Amino acid sequence: MSAYENLMAHARQTEALAQIAGRLGWDQQTMMPRGANAQRSEEMAALEDVLHARRTDPRLGAWLEQAEAPDEVGAANLRELRRDYARHTKVPARLASELARITPLAQTAWEDARLAGDVAAFLPWLKQMIALRREEGQAIAGGGDPYDALMEDYEPETSSDAVAATFARMRPRLVALREAILGADTPPALTGHFAQDGQMRISRRLAEHFGYDFARGRIDLAVHPFSSGSGDDVRITTRVAMEDPFNCFYSTIHEVGHAAYEQGVDPAHALTPIGRGVSMGVHESQSRIYENQLGRSRAFCGWLHGAMQQEFGPLSVADADAFYAAVNRVNTGYIRTEADEVQYNLHIMLRFDLERALIRGTLDAEDLEAAWNTRFEADFGYKVDKPANGVLQDVHWSVGLFGYFPTYALGNIYAGCLHKTLRADLPDLDAQLALGDTTAATNWLNSRLQQFGALRGPTQTISHACGFTPDEQPFMAYLEAKFTELYRL
Amino acid sequence: MSAYENLMAHARQTEALAQIAGRLGWDQQTMMPRGANAQRSEEMAALEDVLHARRTDPRLGAWLEQAEAPDEVGAANLRELRRDYARHTKVPARLASELARITPLAQTAWEDARLAGDVAAFLPWLKQMIALRREEGQAIAGGGDPYDALMEDYEPETSSDAVAATFARMRPRLVALREAILGADTPPALTGHFAQDGQMRISRRLAEHFGYDFARGRIDLAVHPFSSGSGDDVRITTRVAMEDPFNCFYSTIHEVGHAAYEQGVDPAHALTPIGRGVSMGVHESQSRIYENQLGRSRAFCGWLHGAMQQEFGPLSVADADAFYAAVNRVNTGYIRTEADEVQYNLHIMLRFDLERALIRGTLDAEDLEAAWNTRFEADFGYKVDKPANGVLQDVHWSVGLFGYFPTYALGNIYAGCLHKTLRADLPDLDAQLALGDTTAATNWLNSRLQQFGALRGPTQTISHACGFTPDEQPFMAYLEAKFTELYRL
């Protein structure tokens, strides 16, 4: 076998084992009996040891030196393999193992601190996590920026300077849009009690309408909605709140967007390094365009309004336009995961600036809460009332996820670019969406983007699909147009 | 670390990975989307490769040579580790990989042949499987008996000569008992339609009454009932047939027996070589005593009768004695898995004699169907009507399980021994069972047997629990007394 063939055979087994690890994660959040927790940790640690040994296998270094790509696909596979190997071998084993050891402890400390509203109790863990991740970022970056090195794990080929510049252009426009909306009349919310069975029936219909392949997946309930797996076994979860059916429905559509990307990659790439979504930002572009630009469009909301009336009888919001307004209602609030399309991005920018400063060492962990609260009031216009609604609201930092937050907003930006070209290519789209038919749109996304997996880098993936170099302009124009019209600004 | 400590640390990780493999098997039969089949095969193969490499790791040989057992537990762990290592290293890698390759193909060929009633179509696969497994048995046995070597994988420290002698003593008594029963009046069967929800509610009650710990397990539906996992994550499945609720209830109790053994091992042995059931025969003794000696007793049937009336209203069998007779009804039939307590063992003896002759080379695969049909008529009194009811009925041989069948009957024999002492120790047992209370019985089994896992070999495990060297006599006496009384023979 050639060095390339050796690499690919090795990578294929590693990826098969990684799929198993992912499926255990799904099991843990959906099926596992609660008493199995400690045993499961030990099982997962054993599997992670196997994966780590494979990913740092010294033979990989020799093969990577000799390997020649047979074609474009081979070149892409080598690009992914080289990056993975470099990342895994640059991080000292001691550091990786220390991170693995303290992560569950720090997460538990965060959970307790959030419940108790006690930022000080979480501070020692946060400091330790920042120090370890900074050290990891420095090890990967050599002399470069440690935050960029961490971010590139989720969004390769992207610099935080570029992200910061983009966010700086978006932020004043978002703050202004938010202020104008909250100064206008608020449309009525949908009220009522919606039974779990009915919500799940509509969830399944939504998943089918958005092209989710149930022969290669399934929907279950979990505390936090997620999508898990690649290729022929991609499972999603959703959640049900009796008073808030949109939470369930739009969580489902969001996760179907992630799942459609993984289910939609060309089967020829299955279990290879490019046989999955290329980055978190591009992944999020799929979940966001499914959820927002398609799912929260006026046309699709019309179909959903009918489906809900069919399932639940007359609704508190009887008129289709009012239903569309209720779906897209902008509220004051503190919590990122409950935010609307406009305010969501302000949440991200706040976290991006703070976590970048923490990793770079220009902000001390002691000063984080004050920095959060000051920035929140500047952007949102009111004060944080308690840490659970402020600096302690997200799990990310407690488990060491620094550099992950910006990918959510990059996903929105990418979705805006894709949506612009999609609309131009499909002039009849609204007529289809009004019938609940997303086939043309999801086929467009599959043929332009999803089928390629990680064949191209993130930015190239988007520009190949939309036909231009991505920037924030289409997304901002979409947001401003949608909400100016909705709120008659 | 000492050689013993190295061994145990290595074994612990291997066992954790083996638990993962087991859980994937559970997933495959309960949750996995059907389109994931091919990908799952590849994932499982990757994990099996990891396990095989660990089990034949050359360091094990050196550690095993040097290791000294610190105590009785250590000696038992070394005994298990030595046997595993010897088995795994004696089988040539080529043979193991050839077996892994043809097994799914042979199973598919068996499924097709059974549906078509075409024994000839399955013959080439059967021959190949016999040849490979015989070669494996010879490799393990050195100059010894290849069938014994295979059987010892499921039931260590047992010789097929001893099993054959036991079976030869039992067979005429079973044939005579069967003839007498079928010559007597047949009690009415329970008839009616029993909704799935109600059957599953009673299944869950039965599992609770038999001490299944739902905090460390769960019940789901599957085509074939099974129990899976050890320690803190032991899951069972059952099945529902609308016209035959006893199928569901006694499948549940049977699997709870297996699960109780795995859940009941002393947590100090978790993920160690002795932290699981010691053999298939001993495992089956637990499932059988839960299902039959306890679950099909007159006293417990009285409680079940009440529980069923509560759930389903009046039954076709209104009287408690008639209900007990319906539960224990002996029918003519062809299928092992549907057989009653009496005839089940005749099914096993037939298979044991035939498979032993196949592996030893004294019976040609071409002559198997004729040998099966002749023996069946001799023991059961009527002719096999079609291959699906005869030689093609069981999956075992198609997947290479030679030497497994006798463990089912050994389980019955062991259950008879345990039951004898259990009854002597618990004179009030029937009064408790009549209230649906199995606590004293299951606690007795846990304290005498389950908690020890594989601390002792199979026969010692049973004799330690029942206080005498096991033989078939208590089981035969139990059967003859029960059915003589039931059928007024």
JSON list of N, CA and C in Angstrom, two decimals, chain A residues 369-404:
[
{"chain": "A", "resi": 369, "resn": "GLU", "atom": "N", "xyz": [-16.98, 39.28, 35.32]},
{"chain": "A", "resi": 369, "resn": "GLU", "atom": "CA", "xyz": [-18.39, 39.56, 35.58]},
{"chain": "A", "resi": 369, "resn": "GLU", "atom": "C", "xyz": [-18.70, 41.04, 35.34]},
{"chain": "A", "resi": 370, "resn": "ALA", "atom": "N", "xyz": [-17.82, 41.91, 35.84]},
{"chain": "A", "resi": 370, "resn": "ALA", "atom": "CA", "xyz": [-18.06, 43.34, 35.65]},
{"chain": "A", "resi": 370, "resn": "ALA", "atom": "C", "xyz": [-18.03, 43.69, 34.17]},
{"chain": "A", "resi": 371, "resn": "ALA", "atom": "N", "xyz": [-17.07, 43.11, 33.44]},
{"chain": "A", "resi": 371, "resn": "ALA", "atom": "CA", "xyz": [-16.96, 43.38, 32.01]},
{"chain": "A", "resi": 371, "resn": "ALA", "atom": "C", "xyz": [-18.21, 42.91, 31.28]},
{"chain": "A", "resi": 372, "resn": "TRP", "atom": "N", "xyz": [-18.69, 41.74, 31.66]},
{"chain": "A", "resi": 372, "resn": "TRP", "atom": "CA", "xyz": [-19.92, 41.21, 31.05]},
{"chain": "A", "resi": 372, "resn": "TRP", "atom": "C", "xyz": [-21.08, 42.17, 31.28]},
{"chain": "A", "resi": 373, "resn": "ASN", "atom": "N", "xyz": [-21.25, 42.57, 32.55]},
{"chain": "A", "resi": 373, "resn": "ASN", "atom": "CA", "xyz": [-22.42, 43.36, 32.91]},
{"chain": "A", "resi": 373, "resn": "ASN", "atom": "C", "xyz": [-22.40, 44.74, 32.24]},
{"chain": "A", "resi": 374, "resn": "THR", "atom": "N", "xyz": [-21.20, 45.33, 32.16]},
{"chain": "A", "resi": 374, "resn": "THR", "atom": "CA", "xyz": [-21.08, 46.64, 31.50]},
{"chain": "A", "resi": 374, "resn": "THR", "atom": "C", "xyz": [-21.44, 46.53, 30.02]},
{"chain": "A", "resi": 375, "resn": "ARG", "atom": "N", "xyz": [-20.85, 45.51, 29.38]},
{"chain": "A", "resi": 375, "resn": "ARG", "atom": "CA", "xyz": [-21.10, 45.34, 27.95]},
{"chain": "A", "resi": 375, "resn": "ARG", "atom": "C", "xyz": [-22.57, 45.00, 27.68]},
{"chain": "A", "resi": 376, "resn": "PHE", "atom": "N", "xyz": [-23.15, 44.19, 28.54]},
{"chain": "A", "resi": 376, "resn": "PHE", "atom": "CA", "xyz": [-24.54, 43.80, 28.32]},
{"chain": "A", "resi": 376, "resn": "PHE", "atom": "C", "xyz": [-25.44, 45.04, 28.37]},
{"chain": "A", "resi": 377, "resn": "GLU", "atom": "N", "xyz": [-25.21, 45.89, 29.36]},
{"chain": "A", "resi": 377, "resn": "GLU", "atom": "CA", "xyz": [-26.06, 47.07, 29.49]},
{"chain": "A", "resi": 377, "resn": "GLU", "atom": "C", "xyz": [-25.86, 48.01, 28.29]},
{"chain": "A", "resi": 378, "resn": "ALA", "atom": "N", "xyz": [-24.62, 48.09, 27.81]},
{"chain": "A", "resi": 378, "resn": "ALA", "atom": "CA", "xyz": [-24.35, 48.96, 26.66]},
{"chain": "A", "resi": 378, "resn": "ALA", "atom": "C", "xyz": [-25.11, 48.48, 25.43]},
{"chain": "A", "resi": 379, "resn": "ASP", "atom": "N", "xyz": [-25.15, 47.16, 25.20]},
{"chain": "A", "resi": 379, "resn": "ASP", "atom": "CA", "xyz": [-25.77, 46.65, 23.97]},
{"chain": "A", "resi": 379, "resn": "ASP", "atom": "C", "xyz": [-27.27, 46.41, 24.11]},
{"chain": "A", "resi": 380, "resn": "PHE", "atom": "N", "xyz": [-27.70, 46.00, 25.31]},
{"chain": "A", "resi": 380, "resn": "PHE", "atom": "CA", "xyz": [-29.11, 45.57, 25.45]},
{"chain": "A", "resi": 380, "resn": "PHE", "atom": "C", "xyz": [-29.97, 46.62, 26.17]},
{"chain": "A", "resi": 381, "resn": "GLY", "atom": "N", "xyz": [-29.32, 47.62, 26.80]},
{"chain": "A", "resi": 381, "resn": "GLY", "atom": "CA", "xyz": [-30.10, 48.72, 27.35]},
{"chain": "A", "resi": 381, "resn": "GLY", "atom": "C", "xyz": [-30.61, 48.53, 28.76]},
{"chain": "A", "resi": 382, "resn": "TYR", "atom": "N", "xyz": [-30.31, 47.37, 29.38]},
{"chain": "A", "resi": 382, "resn": "TYR", "atom": "CA", "xyz": [-30.73, 47.18, 30.78]},
{"chain": "A", "resi": 382, "resn": "TYR", "atom": "C", "xyz": [-29.70, 46.30, 31.48]},
{"chain": "A", "resi": 383, "resn": "LYS", "atom": "N", "xyz": [-29.79, 46.31, 32.83]},
{"chain": "A", "resi": 383, "resn": "LYS", "atom": "CA", "xyz": [-28.77, 45.64, 33.63]},
{"chain": "A", "resi": 383, "resn": "LYS", "atom": "C", "xyz": [-29.04, 44.16, 33.78]},
{"chain": "A", "resi": 384, "resn": "VAL", "atom": "N", "xyz": [-27.99, 43.36, 33.87]},
{"chain": "A", "resi": 384, "resn": "VAL", "atom": "CA", "xyz": [-28.11, 41.94, 34.24]},
{"chain": "A", "resi": 384, "resn": "VAL", "atom": "C", "xyz": [-28.61, 41.87, 35.67]},
{"chain": "A", "resi": 385, "resn": "ASP", "atom": "N", "xyz": [-29.62, 41.04, 35.93]},
{"chain": "A", "resi": 385, "resn": "ASP", "atom": "CA", "xyz": [-30.19, 40.99, 37.28]},
{"chain": "A", "resi": 385, "resn": "ASP", "atom": "C", "xyz": [-29.53, 39.94, 38.18]},
{"chain": "A", "resi": 386, "resn": "LYS", "atom": "N", "xyz": [-28.95, 38.89, 37.58]},
{"chain": "A", "resi": 386, "resn": "LYS", "atom": "CA", "xyz": [-28.29, 37.87, 38.42]},
{"chain": "A", "resi": 386, "resn": "LYS", "atom": "C", "xyz": [-27.32, 37.07, 37.55]},
{"chain": "A", "resi": 387, "resn": "PRO", "atom": "N", "xyz": [-26.30, 36.45, 38.17]},
{"chain": "A", "resi": 387, "resn": "PRO", "atom": "CA", "xyz": [-25.26, 35.77, 37.37]},
{"chain": "A", "resi": 387, "resn": "PRO", "atom": "C", "xyz": [-25.81, 34.68, 36.45]},
{"chain": "A", "resi": 388, "resn": "ALA", "atom": "N", "xyz": [-26.88, 33.97, 36.88]},
{"chain": "A", "resi": 388, "resn": "ALA", "atom": "CA", "xyz": [-27.44, 32.91, 36.04]},
{"chain": "A", "resi": 388, "resn": "ALA", "atom": "C", "xyz": [-27.99, 33.49, 34.74]},
{"chain": "A", "resi": 389, "resn": "ASN", "atom": "N", "xyz": [-28.34, 34.79, 34.77]},
{"chain": "A", "resi": 389, "resn": "ASN", "atom": "CA", "xyz": [-28.79, 35.47, 33.55]},
{"chain": "A", "resi": 389, "resn": "ASN", "atom": "C", "xyz": [-27.65, 36.24, 32.89]},
{"chain": "A", "resi": 390, "resn": "GLY", "atom": "N", "xyz": [-26.46, 36.11, 33.45]},
{"chain": "A", "resi": 390, "resn": "GLY", "atom": "CA", "xyz": [-25.32, 36.84, 32.91]},
{"chain": "A", "resi": 390, "resn": "GLY", "atom": "C", "xyz": [-24.16, 35.90, 32.65]},
{"chain": "A", "resi": 391, "resn": "VAL", "atom": "N", "xyz": [-23.07, 36.15, 33.35]},
{"chain": "A", "resi": 391, "resn": "VAL", "atom": "CA", "xyz": [-21.80, 35.50, 33.07]},
{"chain": "A", "resi": 391, "resn": "VAL", "atom": "C", "xyz": [-21.84, 33.99, 33.32]},
{"chain": "A", "resi": 392, "resn": "LEU", "atom": "N", "xyz": [-22.81, 33.52, 34.09]},
{"chain": "A", "resi": 392, "resn": "LEU", "atom": "CA", "xyz": [-22.87, 32.08, 34.39]},
{"chain": "A", "resi": 392, "resn": "LEU", "atom": "C", "xyz": [-23.91, 31.34, 33.53]},
{"chain": "A", "resi": 393, "resn": "GLN", "atom": "N", "xyz": [-24.45, 31.99, 32.50]},
{"chain": "A", "resi": 393, "resn": "GLN", "atom": "CA", "xyz": [-25.56, 31.35, 31.79]},
{"chain": "A", "resi": 393, "resn": "GLN", "atom": "C", "xyz": [-25.15, 30.20, 30.86]},
{"chain": "A", "resi": 394, "resn": "ASP", "atom": "N", "xyz": [-23.95, 30.25, 30.27]},
{"chain": "A", "resi": 394, "resn": "ASP", "atom": "CA", "xyz": [-23.57, 29.24, 29.28]},
{"chain": "A", "resi": 394, "resn": "ASP", "atom": "C", "xyz": [-22.61, 28.20, 29.84]},
{"chain": "A", "resi": 395, "resn": "VAL", "atom": "N", "xyz": [-22.75, 26.97, 29.39]},
{"chain": "A", "resi": 395, "resn": "VAL", "atom": "CA", "xyz": [-21.86, 25.89, 29.82]},
{"chain": "A", "resi": 395, "resn": "VAL", "atom": "C", "xyz": [-20.46, 26.00, 29.21]},
{"chain": "A", "resi": 396, "resn": "HIS", "atom": "N", "xyz": [-20.32, 26.71, 28.08]},
{"chain": "A", "resi": 396, "resn": "HIS", "atom": "CA", "xyz": [-19.13, 26.59, 27.23]},
{"chain": "A", "resi": 396, "resn": "HIS", "atom": "C", "xyz": [-17.80, 26.75, 27.95]},
{"chain": "A", "resi": 397, "resn": "TRP", "atom": "N", "xyz": [-17.64, 27.87, 28.66]},
{"chain": "A", "resi": 397, "resn": "TRP", "atom": "CA", "xyz": [-16.33, 28.13, 29.27]},
{"chain": "A", "resi": 397, "resn": "TRP", "atom": "C", "xyz": [-15.99, 27.11, 30.34]},
{"chain": "A", "resi": 398, "resn": "SER", "atom": "N", "xyz": [-17.01, 26.58, 31.02]},
{"chain": "A", "resi": 398, "resn": "SER", "atom": "CA", "xyz": [-16.72, 25.61, 32.08]},
{"chain": "A", "resi": 398, "resn": "SER", "atom": "C", "xyz": [-16.14, 24.32, 31.51]},
{"chain": "A", "resi": 399, "resn": "VAL", "atom": "N", "xyz": [-16.45, 24.01, 30.26]},
{"chain": "A", "resi": 399, "resn": "VAL", "atom": "CA", "xyz": [-15.89, 22.80, 29.65]},
{"chain": "A", "resi": 399, "resn": "VAL", "atom": "C", "xyz": [-14.76, 23.14, 28.67]},
{"chain": "A", "resi": 400, "resn": "GLY", "atom": "N", "xyz": [-14.27, 24.38, 28.76]},
{"chain": "A", "resi": 400, "resn": "GLY", "atom": "CA", "xyz": [-13.09, 24.74, 27.99]},
{"chain": "A", "resi": 400, "resn": "GLY", "atom": "C", "xyz": [-13.36, 25.16, 26.57]},
{"chain": "A", "resi": 401, "resn": "LEU", "atom": "N", "xyz": [-14.63, 25.38, 26.22]},
{"chain": "A", "resi": 401, "resn": "LEU", "atom": "CA", "xyz": [-14.92, 25.79, 24.84]},
{"chain": "A", "resi": 401, "resn": "LEU", "atom": "C", "xyz": [-14.67, 27.28, 24.66]},
{"chain": "A", "resi": 402, "resn": "PHE", "atom": "N", "xyz": [-13.41, 27.63, 24.41]},
{"chain": "A", "resi": 402, "resn": "PHE", "atom": "CA", "xyz": [-13.05, 29.00, 24.04]},
{"chain": "A", "resi": 402, "resn": "PHE", "atom": "C", "xyz": [-12.78, 29.02, 22.54]},
{"chain": "A", "resi": 403, "resn": "GLY", "atom": "N", "xyz": [-13.37, 29.96, 21.84]},
{"chain": "A", "resi": 403, "resn": "GLY", "atom": "CA", "xyz": [-13.19, 30.01, 20.38]},
{"chain": "A", "resi": 403, "resn": "GLY", "atom": "C", "xyz": [-14.35, 29.40, 19.64]},
{"chain": "A", "resi": 404, "resn": "TYR", "atom": "N", "xyz": [-15.32, 28.86, 20.39]},
{"chain": "A", "resi": 404, "resn": "TYR", "atom": "CA", "xyz": [-16.47, 28.21, 19.75]},
{"chain": "A", "resi": 404, "resn": "TYR", "atom": "C", "xyz": [-17.58, 29.21, 19.45]}
]
